[in-house]
mmCIF file of C-alpha atoms in Angstrom:
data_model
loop_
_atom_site.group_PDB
_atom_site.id
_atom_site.type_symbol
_atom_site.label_atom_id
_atom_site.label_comp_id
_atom_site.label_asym_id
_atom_site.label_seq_id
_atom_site.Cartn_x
_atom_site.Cartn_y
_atom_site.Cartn_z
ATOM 1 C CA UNK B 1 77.781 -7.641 -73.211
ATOM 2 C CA UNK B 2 75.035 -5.769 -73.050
ATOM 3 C CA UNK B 3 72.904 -6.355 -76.183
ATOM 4 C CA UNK B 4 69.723 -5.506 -78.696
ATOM 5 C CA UNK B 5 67.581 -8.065 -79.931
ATOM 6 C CA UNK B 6 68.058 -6.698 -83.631
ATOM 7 C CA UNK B 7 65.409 -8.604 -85.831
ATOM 8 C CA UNK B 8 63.078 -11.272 -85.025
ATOM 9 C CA UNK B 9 64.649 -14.697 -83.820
ATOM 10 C CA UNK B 10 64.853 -16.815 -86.919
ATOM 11 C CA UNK B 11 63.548 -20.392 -85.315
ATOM 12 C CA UNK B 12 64.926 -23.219 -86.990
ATOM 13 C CA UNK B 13 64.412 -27.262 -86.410
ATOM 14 C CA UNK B 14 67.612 -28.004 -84.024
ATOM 15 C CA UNK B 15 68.393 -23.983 -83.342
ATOM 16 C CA UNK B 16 67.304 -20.609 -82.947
ATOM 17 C CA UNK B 17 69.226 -18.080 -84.563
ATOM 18 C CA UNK B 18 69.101 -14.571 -82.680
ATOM 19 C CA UNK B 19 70.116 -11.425 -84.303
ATOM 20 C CA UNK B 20 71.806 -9.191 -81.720
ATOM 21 C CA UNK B 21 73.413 -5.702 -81.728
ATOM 22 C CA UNK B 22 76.053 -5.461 -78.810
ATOM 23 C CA UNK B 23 75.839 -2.124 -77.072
ATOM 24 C CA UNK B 24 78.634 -2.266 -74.442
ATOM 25 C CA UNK B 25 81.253 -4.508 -73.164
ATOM 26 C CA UNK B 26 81.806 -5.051 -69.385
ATOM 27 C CA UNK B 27 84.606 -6.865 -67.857
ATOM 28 C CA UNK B 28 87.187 -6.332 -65.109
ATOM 29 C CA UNK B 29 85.301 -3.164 -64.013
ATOM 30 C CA UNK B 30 85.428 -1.712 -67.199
ATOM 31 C CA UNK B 31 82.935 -0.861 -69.650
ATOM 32 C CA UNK B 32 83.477 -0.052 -73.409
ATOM 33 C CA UNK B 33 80.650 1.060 -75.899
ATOM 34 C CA UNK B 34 80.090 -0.969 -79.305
ATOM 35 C CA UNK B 35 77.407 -0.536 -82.092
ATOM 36 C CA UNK B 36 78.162 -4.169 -83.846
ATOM 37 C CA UNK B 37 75.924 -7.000 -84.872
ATOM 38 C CA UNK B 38 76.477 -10.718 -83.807
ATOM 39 C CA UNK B 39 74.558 -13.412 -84.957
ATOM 40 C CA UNK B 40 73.826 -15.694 -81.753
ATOM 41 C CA UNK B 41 72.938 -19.001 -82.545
ATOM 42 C CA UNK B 42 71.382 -20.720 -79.312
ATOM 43 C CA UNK B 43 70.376 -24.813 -79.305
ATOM 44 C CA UNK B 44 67.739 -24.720 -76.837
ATOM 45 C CA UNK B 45 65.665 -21.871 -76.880
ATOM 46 C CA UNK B 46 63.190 -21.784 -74.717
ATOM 47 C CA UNK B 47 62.390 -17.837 -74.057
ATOM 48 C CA UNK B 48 60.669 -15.358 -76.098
ATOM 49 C CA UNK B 49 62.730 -12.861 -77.459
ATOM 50 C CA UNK B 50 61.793 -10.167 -79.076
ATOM 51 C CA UNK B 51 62.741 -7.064 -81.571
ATOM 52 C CA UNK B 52 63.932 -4.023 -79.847
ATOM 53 C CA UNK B 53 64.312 -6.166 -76.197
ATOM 54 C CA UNK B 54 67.186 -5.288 -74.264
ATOM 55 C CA UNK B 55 69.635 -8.742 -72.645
ATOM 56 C CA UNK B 56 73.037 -9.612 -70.857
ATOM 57 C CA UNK B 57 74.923 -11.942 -72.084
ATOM 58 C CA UNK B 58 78.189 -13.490 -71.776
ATOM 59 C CA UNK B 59 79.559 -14.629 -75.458
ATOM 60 C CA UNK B 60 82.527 -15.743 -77.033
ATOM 61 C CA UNK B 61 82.830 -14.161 -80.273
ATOM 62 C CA UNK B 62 84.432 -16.091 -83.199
ATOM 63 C CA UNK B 63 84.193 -14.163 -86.524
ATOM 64 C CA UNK B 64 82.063 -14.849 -89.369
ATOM 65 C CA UNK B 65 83.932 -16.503 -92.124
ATOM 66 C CA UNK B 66 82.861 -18.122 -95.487
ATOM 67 C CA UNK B 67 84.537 -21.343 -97.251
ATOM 68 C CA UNK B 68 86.121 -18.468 -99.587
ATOM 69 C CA UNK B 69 85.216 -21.185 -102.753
ATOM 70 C CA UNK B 70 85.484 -19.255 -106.438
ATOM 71 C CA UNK B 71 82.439 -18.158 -107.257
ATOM 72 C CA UNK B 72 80.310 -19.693 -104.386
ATOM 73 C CA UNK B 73 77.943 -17.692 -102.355
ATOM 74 C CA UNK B 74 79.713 -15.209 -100.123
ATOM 75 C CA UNK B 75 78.624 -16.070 -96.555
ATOM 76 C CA UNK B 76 81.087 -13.558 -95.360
ATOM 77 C CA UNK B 77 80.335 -10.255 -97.303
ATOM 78 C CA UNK B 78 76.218 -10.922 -97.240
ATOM 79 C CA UNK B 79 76.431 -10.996 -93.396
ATOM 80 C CA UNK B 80 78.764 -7.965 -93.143
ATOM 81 C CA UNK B 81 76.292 -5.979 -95.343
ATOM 82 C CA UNK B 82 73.966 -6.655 -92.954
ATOM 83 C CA UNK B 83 75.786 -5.604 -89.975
ATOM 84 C CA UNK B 84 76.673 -8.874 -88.698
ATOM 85 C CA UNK B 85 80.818 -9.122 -87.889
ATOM 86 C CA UNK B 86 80.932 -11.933 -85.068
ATOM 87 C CA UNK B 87 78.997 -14.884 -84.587
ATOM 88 C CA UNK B 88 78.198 -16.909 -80.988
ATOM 89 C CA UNK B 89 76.939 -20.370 -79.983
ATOM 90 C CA UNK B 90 75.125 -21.192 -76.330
ATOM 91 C CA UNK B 91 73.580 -24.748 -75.588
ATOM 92 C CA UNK B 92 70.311 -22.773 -74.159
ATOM 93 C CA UNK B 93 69.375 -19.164 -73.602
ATOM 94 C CA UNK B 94 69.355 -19.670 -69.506
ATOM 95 C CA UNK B 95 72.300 -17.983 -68.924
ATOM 96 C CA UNK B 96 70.755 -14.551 -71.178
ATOM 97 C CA UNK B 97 69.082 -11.779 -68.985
ATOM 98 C CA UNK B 98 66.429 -9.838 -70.050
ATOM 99 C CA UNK B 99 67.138 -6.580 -69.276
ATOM 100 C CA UNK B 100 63.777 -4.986 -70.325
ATOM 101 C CA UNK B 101 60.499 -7.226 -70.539
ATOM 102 C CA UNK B 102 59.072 -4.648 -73.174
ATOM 103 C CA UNK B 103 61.382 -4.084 -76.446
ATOM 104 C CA UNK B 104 62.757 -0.826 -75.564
ATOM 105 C CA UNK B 105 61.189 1.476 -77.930
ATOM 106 C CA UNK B 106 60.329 4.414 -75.725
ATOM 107 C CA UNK B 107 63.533 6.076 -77.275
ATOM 108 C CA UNK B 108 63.220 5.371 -80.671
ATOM 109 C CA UNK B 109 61.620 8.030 -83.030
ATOM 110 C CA UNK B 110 59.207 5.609 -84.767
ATOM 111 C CA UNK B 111 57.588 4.094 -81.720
ATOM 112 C CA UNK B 112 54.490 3.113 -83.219
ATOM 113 C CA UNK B 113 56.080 1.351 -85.887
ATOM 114 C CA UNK B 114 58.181 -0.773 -83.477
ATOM 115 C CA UNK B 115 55.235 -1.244 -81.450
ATOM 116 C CA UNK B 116 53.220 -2.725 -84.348
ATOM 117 C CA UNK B 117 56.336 -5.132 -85.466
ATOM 118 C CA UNK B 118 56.478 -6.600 -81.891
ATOM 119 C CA UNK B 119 52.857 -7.320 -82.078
ATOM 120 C CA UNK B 120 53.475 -8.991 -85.358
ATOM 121 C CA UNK B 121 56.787 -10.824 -84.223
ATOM 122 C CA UNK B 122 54.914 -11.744 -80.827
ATOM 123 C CA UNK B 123 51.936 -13.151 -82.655
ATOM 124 C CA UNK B 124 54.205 -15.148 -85.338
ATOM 125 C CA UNK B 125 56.306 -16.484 -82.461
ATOM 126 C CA UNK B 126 53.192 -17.230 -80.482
ATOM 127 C CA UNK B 127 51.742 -19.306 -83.644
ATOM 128 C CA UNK B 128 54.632 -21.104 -84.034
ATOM 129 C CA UNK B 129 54.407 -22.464 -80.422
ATOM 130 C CA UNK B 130 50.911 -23.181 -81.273
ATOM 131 C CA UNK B 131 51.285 -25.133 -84.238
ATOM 132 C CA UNK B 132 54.318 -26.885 -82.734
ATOM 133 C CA UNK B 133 51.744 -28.434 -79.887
ATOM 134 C CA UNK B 134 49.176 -29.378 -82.122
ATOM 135 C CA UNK B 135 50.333 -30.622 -84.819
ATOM 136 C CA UNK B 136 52.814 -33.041 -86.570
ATOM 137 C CA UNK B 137 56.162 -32.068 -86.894
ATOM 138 C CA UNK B 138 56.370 -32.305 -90.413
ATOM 139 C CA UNK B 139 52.846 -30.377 -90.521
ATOM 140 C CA UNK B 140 53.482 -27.927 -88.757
ATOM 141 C CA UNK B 141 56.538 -27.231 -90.294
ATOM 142 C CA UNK B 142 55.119 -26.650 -93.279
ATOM 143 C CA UNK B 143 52.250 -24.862 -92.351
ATOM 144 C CA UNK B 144 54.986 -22.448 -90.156
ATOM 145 C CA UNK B 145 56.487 -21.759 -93.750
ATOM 146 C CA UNK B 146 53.663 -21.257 -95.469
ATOM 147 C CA UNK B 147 51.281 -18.772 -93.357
ATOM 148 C CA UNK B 148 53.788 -17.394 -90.523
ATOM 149 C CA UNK B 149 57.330 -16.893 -93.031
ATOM 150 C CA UNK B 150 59.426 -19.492 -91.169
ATOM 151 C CA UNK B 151 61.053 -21.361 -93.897
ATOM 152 C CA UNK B 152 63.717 -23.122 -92.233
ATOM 153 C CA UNK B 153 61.200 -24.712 -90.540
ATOM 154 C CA UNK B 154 60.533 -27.309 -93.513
ATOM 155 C CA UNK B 155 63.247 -29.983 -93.641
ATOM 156 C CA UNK B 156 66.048 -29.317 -96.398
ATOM 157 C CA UNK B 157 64.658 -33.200 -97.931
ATOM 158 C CA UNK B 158 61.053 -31.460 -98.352
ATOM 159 C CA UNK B 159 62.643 -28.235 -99.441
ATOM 160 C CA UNK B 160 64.721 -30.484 -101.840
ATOM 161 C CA UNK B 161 61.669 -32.027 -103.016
ATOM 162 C CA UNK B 162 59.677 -29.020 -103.785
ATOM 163 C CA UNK B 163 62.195 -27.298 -106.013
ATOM 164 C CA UNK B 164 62.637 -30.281 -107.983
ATOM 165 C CA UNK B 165 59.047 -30.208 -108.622
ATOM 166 C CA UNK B 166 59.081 -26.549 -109.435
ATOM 167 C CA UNK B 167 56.446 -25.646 -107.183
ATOM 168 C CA UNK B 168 58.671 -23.630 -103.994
ATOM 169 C CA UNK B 169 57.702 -20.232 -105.804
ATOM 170 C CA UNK B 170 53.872 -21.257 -106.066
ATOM 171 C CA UNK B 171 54.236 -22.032 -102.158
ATOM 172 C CA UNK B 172 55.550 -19.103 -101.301
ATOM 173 C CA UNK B 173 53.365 -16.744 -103.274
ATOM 174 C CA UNK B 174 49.895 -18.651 -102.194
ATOM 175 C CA UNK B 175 51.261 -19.185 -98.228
ATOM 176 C CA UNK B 176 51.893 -15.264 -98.465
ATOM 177 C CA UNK B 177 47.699 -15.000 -99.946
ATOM 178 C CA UNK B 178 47.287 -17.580 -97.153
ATOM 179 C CA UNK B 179 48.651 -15.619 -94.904
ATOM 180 C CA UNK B 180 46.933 -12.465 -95.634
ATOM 181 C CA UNK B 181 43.324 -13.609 -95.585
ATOM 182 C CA UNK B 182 44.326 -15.173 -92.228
ATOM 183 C CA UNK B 183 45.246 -12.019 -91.103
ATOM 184 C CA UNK B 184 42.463 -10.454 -92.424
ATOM 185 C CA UNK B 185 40.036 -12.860 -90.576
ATOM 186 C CA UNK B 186 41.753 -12.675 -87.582
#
């Protein structure tokens, strides 16, 4: 397949979950177009991938399905409304090619826009490396959340702990404030 990197990756303790929009199929000298979403969920992932950033990639496509319960959440229906269809596992991202090195926004009628959301995605990604290396995991985790957006960074015990307290909202609004008068520093 040849694929877009839709969103941001969303990072998470054991996985990285990457948002991709396949473009065209190859196989047996063939080649089909597509405009669908698949949510690629990679174990090791060890390259930077980025908005807009163009990739090969072989997948097996399962489709996404919820547990279907009465009045549960609906897995199925929230991913479909946000293009997603398919879903995809790989152990790493080794066998992905990056097709472009620079998200391919050259073509797209709000370049600047995309330009300035790669910068931001870049520098969140790059931050999240950094606090990775220097700190505890449990630290950083929680520091990730707070300033940078990454909440499934924090394990689901913390998170579990938090709401009980009643004090997840209060995170979230001051690592937001946080994360603005970093910004604004920076």
């Amino acid at each position: 397949f040849l694929a877009e990197m839709a969103a941001s990756p969303d990072p998470q303790p054991n996985k990285t979950r990457l948002p991709l929009r396949l473009l065209r199929a190859y196989g047996q000298g063939n080649s089909m177009p597509l405009d669908t979403g698949v949510v690629l969920t990679v174990r090791d992932c060890r390259q930077l991938w980025l908005p807009g950033q163009l990739l090969l990639a072989r997948l097996q496509l399962k489709r996404i399905h919820g547990f279907h319960n009465p009045g549960s959440y609906d897995y199925e229906r929230a991913q479909a409304e946000r293009g997603f269809f398919a879903s995809a596992f790989l152990q790493d991202d080794r066998t992905l090619i990056p097709v472009s090195s620079v998200p391919s926004s050259h073509h797209r009628p709000h370049h600047h826009g995309i330009a300035l959301t790669t910068a931001l995605d870049r520098f969140r990604l790059d931050a999240l490396v950094w606090l990775k290396a220097r700190l505890p995991a449990d630290t950083a985790a929680i520091y990730a959340a707070l300033l940078l957006g990454f909440q499934n960074q924090v394990p689901r015990d913390v998170q579990e702990h938090w709401n009980r307290a009643g004090v997840t909202h209060i995170l979230s609004i001051s690592g937001q404030h946080l994360g603005m008068v970093a910004m604004a520093a920076f």
